[in-house]
Tab-separated table of C-alpha atoms and ligand atoms in Angstrom:
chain	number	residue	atom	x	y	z
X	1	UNK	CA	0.000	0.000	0.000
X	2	UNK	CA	1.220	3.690	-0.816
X	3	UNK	CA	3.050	5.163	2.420
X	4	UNK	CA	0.856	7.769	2.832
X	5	UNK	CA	-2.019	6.150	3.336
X	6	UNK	CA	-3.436	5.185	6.430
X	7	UNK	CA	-5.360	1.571	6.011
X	8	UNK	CA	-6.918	2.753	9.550
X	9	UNK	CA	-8.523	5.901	7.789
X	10	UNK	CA	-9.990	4.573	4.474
X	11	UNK	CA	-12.775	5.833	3.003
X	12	UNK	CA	-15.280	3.162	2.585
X	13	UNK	CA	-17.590	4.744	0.063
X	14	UNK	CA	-15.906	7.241	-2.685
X	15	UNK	CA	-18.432	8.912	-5.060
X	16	UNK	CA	-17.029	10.370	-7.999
X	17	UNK	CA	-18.743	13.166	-10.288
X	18	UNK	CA	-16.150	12.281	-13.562
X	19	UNK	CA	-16.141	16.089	-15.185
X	20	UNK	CA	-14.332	17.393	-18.014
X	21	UNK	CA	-14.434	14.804	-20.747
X	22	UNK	CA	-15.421	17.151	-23.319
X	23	UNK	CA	-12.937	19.507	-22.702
X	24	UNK	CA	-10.088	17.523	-21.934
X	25	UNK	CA	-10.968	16.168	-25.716
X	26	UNK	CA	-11.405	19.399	-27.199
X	27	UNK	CA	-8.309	20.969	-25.821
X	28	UNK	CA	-6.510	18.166	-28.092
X	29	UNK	CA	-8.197	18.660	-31.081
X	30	UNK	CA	-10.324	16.075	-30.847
X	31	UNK	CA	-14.342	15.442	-31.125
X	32	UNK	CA	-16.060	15.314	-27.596
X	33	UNK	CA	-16.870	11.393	-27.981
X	34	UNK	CA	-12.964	10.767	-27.542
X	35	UNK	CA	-13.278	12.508	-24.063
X	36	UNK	CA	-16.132	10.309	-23.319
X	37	UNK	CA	-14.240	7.000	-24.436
X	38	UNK	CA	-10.796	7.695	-22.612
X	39	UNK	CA	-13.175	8.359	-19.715
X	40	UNK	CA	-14.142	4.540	-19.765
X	41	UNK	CA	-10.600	4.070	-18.906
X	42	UNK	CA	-10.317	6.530	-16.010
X	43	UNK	CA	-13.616	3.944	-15.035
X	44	UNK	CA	-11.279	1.179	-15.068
X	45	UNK	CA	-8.488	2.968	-13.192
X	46	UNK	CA	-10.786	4.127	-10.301
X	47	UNK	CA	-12.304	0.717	-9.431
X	48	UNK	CA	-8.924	-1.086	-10.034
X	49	UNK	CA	-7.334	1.555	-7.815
X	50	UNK	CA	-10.607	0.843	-5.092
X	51	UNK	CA	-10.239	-2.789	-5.157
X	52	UNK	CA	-6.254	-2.410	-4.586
X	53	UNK	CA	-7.303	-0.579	-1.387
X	54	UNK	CA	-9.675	-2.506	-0.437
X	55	UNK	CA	-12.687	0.215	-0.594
X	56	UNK	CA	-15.988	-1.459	-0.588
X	57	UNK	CA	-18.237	1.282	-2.840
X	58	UNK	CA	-17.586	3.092	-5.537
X	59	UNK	CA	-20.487	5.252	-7.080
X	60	UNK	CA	-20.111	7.263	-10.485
X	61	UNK	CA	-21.936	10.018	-12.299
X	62	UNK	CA	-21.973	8.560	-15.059
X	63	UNK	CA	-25.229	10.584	-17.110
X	64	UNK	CA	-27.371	12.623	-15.213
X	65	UNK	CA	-31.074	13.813	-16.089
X	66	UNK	CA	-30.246	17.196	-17.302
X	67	UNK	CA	-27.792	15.515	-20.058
X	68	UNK	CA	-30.758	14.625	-22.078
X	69	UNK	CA	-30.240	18.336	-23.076
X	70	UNK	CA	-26.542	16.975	-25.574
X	71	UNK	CA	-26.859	16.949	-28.908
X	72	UNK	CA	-28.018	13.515	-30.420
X	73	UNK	CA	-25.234	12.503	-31.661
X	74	UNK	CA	-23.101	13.089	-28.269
X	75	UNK	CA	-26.377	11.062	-26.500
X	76	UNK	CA	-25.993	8.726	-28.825
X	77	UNK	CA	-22.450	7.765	-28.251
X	78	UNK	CA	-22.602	7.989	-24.550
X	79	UNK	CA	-25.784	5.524	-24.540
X	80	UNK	CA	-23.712	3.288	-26.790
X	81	UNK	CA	-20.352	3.731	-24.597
X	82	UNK	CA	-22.376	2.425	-21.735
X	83	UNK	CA	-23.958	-0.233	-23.139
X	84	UNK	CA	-20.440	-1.618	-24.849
X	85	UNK	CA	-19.029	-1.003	-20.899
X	86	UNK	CA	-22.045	-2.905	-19.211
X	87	UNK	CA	-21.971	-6.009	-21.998
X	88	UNK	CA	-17.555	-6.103	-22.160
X	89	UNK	CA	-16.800	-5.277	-18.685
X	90	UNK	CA	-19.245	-7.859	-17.215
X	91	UNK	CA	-16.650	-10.703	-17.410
X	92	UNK	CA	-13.353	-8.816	-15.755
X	93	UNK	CA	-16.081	-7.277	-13.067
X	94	UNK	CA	-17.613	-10.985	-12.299
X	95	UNK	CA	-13.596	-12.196	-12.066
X	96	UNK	CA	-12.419	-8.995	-9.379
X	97	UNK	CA	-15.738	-9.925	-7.226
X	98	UNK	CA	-17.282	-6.716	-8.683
X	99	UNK	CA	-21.264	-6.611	-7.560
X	100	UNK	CA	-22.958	-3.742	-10.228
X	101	UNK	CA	-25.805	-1.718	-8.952
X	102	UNK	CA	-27.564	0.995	-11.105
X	103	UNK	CA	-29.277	4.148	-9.713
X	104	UNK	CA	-31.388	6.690	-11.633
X	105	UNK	CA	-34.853	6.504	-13.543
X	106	UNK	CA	-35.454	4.200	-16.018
X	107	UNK	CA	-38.059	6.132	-17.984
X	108	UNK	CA	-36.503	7.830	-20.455
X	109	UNK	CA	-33.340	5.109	-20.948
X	110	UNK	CA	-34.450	2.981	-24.144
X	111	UNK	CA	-34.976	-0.814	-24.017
X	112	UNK	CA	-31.540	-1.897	-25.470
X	113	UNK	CA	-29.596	-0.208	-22.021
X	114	UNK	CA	-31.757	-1.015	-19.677
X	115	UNK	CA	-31.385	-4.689	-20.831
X	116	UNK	CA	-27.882	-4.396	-20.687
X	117	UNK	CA	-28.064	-2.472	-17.446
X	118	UNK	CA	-30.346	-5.958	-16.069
X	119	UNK	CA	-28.404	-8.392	-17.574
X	120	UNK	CA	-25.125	-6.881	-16.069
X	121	UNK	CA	-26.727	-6.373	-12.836
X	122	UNK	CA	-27.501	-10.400	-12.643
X	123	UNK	CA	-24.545	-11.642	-13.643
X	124	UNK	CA	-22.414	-9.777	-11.300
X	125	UNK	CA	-24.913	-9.924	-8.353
X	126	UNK	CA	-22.808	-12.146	-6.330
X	127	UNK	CA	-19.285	-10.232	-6.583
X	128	UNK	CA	-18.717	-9.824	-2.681
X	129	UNK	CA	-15.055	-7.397	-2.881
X	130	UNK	CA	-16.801	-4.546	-4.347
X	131	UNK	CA	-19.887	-2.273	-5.168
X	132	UNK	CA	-20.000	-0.271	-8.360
X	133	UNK	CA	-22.989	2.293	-8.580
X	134	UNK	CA	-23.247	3.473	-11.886
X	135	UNK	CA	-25.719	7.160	-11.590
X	136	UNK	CA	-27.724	6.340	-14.775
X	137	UNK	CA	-29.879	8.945	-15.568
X	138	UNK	CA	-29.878	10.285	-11.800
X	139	UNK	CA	-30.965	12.880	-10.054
X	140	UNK	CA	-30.590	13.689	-6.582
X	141	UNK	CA	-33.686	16.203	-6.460
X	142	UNK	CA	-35.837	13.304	-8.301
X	143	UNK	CA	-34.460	10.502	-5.999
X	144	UNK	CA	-36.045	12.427	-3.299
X	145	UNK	CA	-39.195	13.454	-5.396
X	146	UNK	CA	-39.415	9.325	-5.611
X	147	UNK	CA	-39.078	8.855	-2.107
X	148	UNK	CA	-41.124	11.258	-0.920
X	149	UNK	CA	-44.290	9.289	-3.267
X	150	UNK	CA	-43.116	6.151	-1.786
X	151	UNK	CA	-43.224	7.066	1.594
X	152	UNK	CA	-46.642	9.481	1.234
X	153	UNK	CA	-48.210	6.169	-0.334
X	154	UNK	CA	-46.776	4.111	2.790
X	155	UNK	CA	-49.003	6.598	4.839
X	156	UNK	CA	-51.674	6.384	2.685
X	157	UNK	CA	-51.568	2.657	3.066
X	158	UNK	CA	-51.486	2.784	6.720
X	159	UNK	CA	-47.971	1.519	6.599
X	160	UNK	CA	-46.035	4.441	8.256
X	161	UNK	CA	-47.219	6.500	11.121
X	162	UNK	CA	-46.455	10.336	10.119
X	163	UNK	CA	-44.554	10.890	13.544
X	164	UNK	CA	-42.921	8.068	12.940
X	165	UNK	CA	-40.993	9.125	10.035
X	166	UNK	CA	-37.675	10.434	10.661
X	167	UNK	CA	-34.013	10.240	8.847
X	168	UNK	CA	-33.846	6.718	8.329
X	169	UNK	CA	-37.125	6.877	6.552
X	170	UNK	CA	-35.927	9.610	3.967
X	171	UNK	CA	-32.778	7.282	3.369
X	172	UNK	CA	-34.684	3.888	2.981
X	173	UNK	CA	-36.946	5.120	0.256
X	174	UNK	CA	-33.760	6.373	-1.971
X	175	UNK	CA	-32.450	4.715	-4.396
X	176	UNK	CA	-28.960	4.362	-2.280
X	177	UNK	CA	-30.785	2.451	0.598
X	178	UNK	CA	-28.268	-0.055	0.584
X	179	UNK	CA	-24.955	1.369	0.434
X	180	UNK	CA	-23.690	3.545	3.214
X	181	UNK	CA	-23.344	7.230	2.624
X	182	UNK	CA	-20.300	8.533	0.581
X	183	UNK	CA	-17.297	9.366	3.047
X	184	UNK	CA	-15.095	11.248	0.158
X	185	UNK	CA	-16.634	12.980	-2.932
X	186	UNK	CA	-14.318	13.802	-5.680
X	187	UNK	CA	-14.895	15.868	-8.605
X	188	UNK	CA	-12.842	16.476	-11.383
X	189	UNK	CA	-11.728	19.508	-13.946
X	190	UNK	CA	-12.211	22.188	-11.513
X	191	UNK	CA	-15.936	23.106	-10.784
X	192	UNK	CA	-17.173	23.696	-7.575
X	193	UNK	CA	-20.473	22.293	-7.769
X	194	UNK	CA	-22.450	19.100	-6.986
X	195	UNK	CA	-24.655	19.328	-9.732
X	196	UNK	CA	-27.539	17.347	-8.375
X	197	UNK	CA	-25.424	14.592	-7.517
X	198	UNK	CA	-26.327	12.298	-3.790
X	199	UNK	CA	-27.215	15.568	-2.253
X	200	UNK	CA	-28.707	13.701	0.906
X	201	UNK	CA	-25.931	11.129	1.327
X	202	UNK	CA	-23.266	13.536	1.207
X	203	UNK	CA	-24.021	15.186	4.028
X	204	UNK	CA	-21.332	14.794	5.756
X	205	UNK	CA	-18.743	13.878	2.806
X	206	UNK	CA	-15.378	15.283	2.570
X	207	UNK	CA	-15.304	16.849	-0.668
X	208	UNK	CA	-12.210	17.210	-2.899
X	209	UNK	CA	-11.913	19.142	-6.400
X	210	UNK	CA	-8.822	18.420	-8.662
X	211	UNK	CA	-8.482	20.861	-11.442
X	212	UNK	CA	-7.880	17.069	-13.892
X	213	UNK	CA	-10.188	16.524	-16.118
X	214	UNK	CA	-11.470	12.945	-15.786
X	215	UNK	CA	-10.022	11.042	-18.520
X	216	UNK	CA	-6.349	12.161	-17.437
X	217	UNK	CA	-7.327	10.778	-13.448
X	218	UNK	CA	-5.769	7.361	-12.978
X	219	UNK	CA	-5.155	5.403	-10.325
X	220	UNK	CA	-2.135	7.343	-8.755
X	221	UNK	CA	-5.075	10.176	-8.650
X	222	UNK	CA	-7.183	8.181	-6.672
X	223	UNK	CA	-4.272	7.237	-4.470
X	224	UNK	CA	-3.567	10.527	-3.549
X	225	UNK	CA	-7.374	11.580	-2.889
X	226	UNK	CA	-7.719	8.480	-0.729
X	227	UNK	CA	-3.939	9.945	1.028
X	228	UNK	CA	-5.644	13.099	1.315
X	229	UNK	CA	-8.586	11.820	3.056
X	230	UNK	CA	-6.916	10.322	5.790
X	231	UNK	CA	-5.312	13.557	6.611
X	232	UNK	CA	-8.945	15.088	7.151
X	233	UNK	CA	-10.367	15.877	10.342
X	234	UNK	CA	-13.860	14.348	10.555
X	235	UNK	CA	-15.988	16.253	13.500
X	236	UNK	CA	-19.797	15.678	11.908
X	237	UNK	CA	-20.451	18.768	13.645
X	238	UNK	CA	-18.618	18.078	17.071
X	239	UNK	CA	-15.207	19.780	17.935
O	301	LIG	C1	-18.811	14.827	-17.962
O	301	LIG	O1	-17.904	15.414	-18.867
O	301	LIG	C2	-18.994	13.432	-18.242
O	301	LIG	C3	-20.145	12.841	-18.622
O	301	LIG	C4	-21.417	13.552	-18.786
O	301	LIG	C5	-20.202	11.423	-18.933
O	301	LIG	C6	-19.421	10.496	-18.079
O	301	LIG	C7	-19.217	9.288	-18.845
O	301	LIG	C8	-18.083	8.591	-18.924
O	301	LIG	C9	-16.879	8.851	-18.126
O	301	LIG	C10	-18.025	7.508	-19.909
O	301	LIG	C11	-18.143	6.139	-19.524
O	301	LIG	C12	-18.769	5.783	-18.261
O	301	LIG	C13	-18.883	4.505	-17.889
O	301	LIG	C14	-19.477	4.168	-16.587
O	301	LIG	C15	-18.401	3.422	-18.730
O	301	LIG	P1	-18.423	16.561	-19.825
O	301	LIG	O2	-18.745	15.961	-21.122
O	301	LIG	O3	-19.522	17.313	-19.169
O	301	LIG	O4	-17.140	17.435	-19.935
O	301	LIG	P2	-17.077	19.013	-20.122
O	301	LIG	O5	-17.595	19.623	-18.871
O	301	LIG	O6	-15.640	19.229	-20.329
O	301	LIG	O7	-17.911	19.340	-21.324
C-alpha cells in the first residue's frame, strides 16, 4: 500500500462526479466522444485503484437527467459507450468480485440499455469485494421526489405512522438504501459544484476538487485523494 495512506482511515464509500471529458478532448483537437471514451478508462483505473485498497463502494456520475439536453449525436455515443461497458466489462467485473448496482430513472433510458443495465446487474450480483454504482440517468432532487411518493403512499396505506418518520425513513426510500453514505466525494476539472449529484448522502462527505479533467485521473489520482482523506479531520459537527 502507498506510504501515505493510512489503512486505519480509508474511506469506505468514494463517489465520484467524472467532469471534463469534453474539454479535456477538445483541448486536443479532438471530437467530444474521444473525451467520453478515454473516460471509460479513467472507469477502469478508479475501481482497479478501489479494489487495490480494499474500498468497498464506488459510485459514479456517469449521465445525469439534465444531459438529455446533448446533442443527439453526443447522446448517442454515450448511450452506446455504456452499453459496450455494461456487456464487455461484465466478465473482468464478475472475475475482481465486482457486484454492479444501477441508480437513476429508467423512464426515459431505451430498451436496449436497460437490458444491458439488467443483464449486467444479474450476472455480477454475487461479486462480494466490491460495489459499483453506476448514476444512470440520476438525479438527486428526483431521488427524493421518488421517495417522498413512496413514503406518502406508505401513509396512505397505513404503513407508516407520520410521527414516525424520521431520517432513516428519507434514506430507505432512496435509491442508495443499501450502500452507506459517501465518506469522500471527488470531482474532477475544476468546478465547484455538486450538480444534483447524492445531495442527501453527502451530508457529511469530505469533498475534494482536482483541477484534472477525468479522462487524465488514474489510479495514482485516486491514491492521492484516498492519502488526502486520511489527513482530514472528521468532526460531523462536534469539535
Ligand atoms: C462529464 O464530462 C462526463 C459525462 C457527462 C459522462 C461520463 C461518462 C463517462 C466517463 C463515460 C463512460 C462511463 C462509464 C461508466 C463506462 P463533460 O462531457 O460534461 O465534460 P465538459 O464539462 O468538459 O464538457
Amino acid at each position: 500500500m502507498n506510504e501515505s495512506i493510512d489503512p486505519n482511515r480509508l474511506p469506505k464509500h468514494i463517489a465520484i462526479i467524472m467532469d471534463g471529458n469534453g474539454r479535456w478532448a477538445r483541448s486536443r483537437g479532438l471530437p467530444r466522444i474521444e473525451g467520453h471514451r478515454q473516460g471509460a478508462n479513467s472507469v477502469e483505473a478508479a475501481l482497479t485503484a478501489c479494489g487495490e485498497l480494499g474500498i468497498p463502494y464506488l459510485t459514479l456520475y456517469a449521465f445525469s437527467n439534465e444531459n438529455w439536453k446533448r446533442p443527439k449525436e453526443e447522446l448517442d455515443f454515450l448511450m452506446g459507450l455504456l452499453r459496450t461497458y455494461l456487456a464487455n466489462q461484465t466478465e473482468r467485473l464478475i472475475k475482481n468480485g465486482v457486484r454492479l448496482q444501477v441508480i437513476g430513472r429508467r423512464d426515459g433510458l431505451s430498451p436496449d440499455v436497460i437490458d444491458a443495465i439488467d443483464q449486467a446487474i444479474e450476472k455480477c450480483k454475487d461479486g462480494a469485494m466490491q460495489t459499483l454504482v453506476l448514476a444512470i440517468n440520476y438525479g438527486s432532487r428526483q431521488e427524493i421526489v421518488d421517495a417522498v411518493r413512496e413514503i406518502a403512499f406508505d401513509v396512505q396505506q397505513g404503513r407508516i405512522n407520520i410521527e414516525s418518520i424520521d431520517e432513516s425513513t428519507i434514506a430507505k426510500h432512496l435509491y442508495t438504501r443499501d450502500y452507506p453514505d459517501p465518506d469522500l466525494l471527488i470531482r474532477t476539472s475544476g468546478e465547484m459544484r455538486i450538480s444534483n449529484f447524492l445531495l442527501w448522502q453527502i451530508s457529511y462527505a469530505e469533498l475534494l476538487v482536482t483541477s484534472k479533467a477525468w479522462p487524465e485521473f488514474g489510479k495514482e489520482d485516486l491514491y492521492a485523494a484516498v492519502a488526502q482523506y486520511g489527513k482530514r479531520n472528521r468532526r460531523f459537527g462536534g469539535i
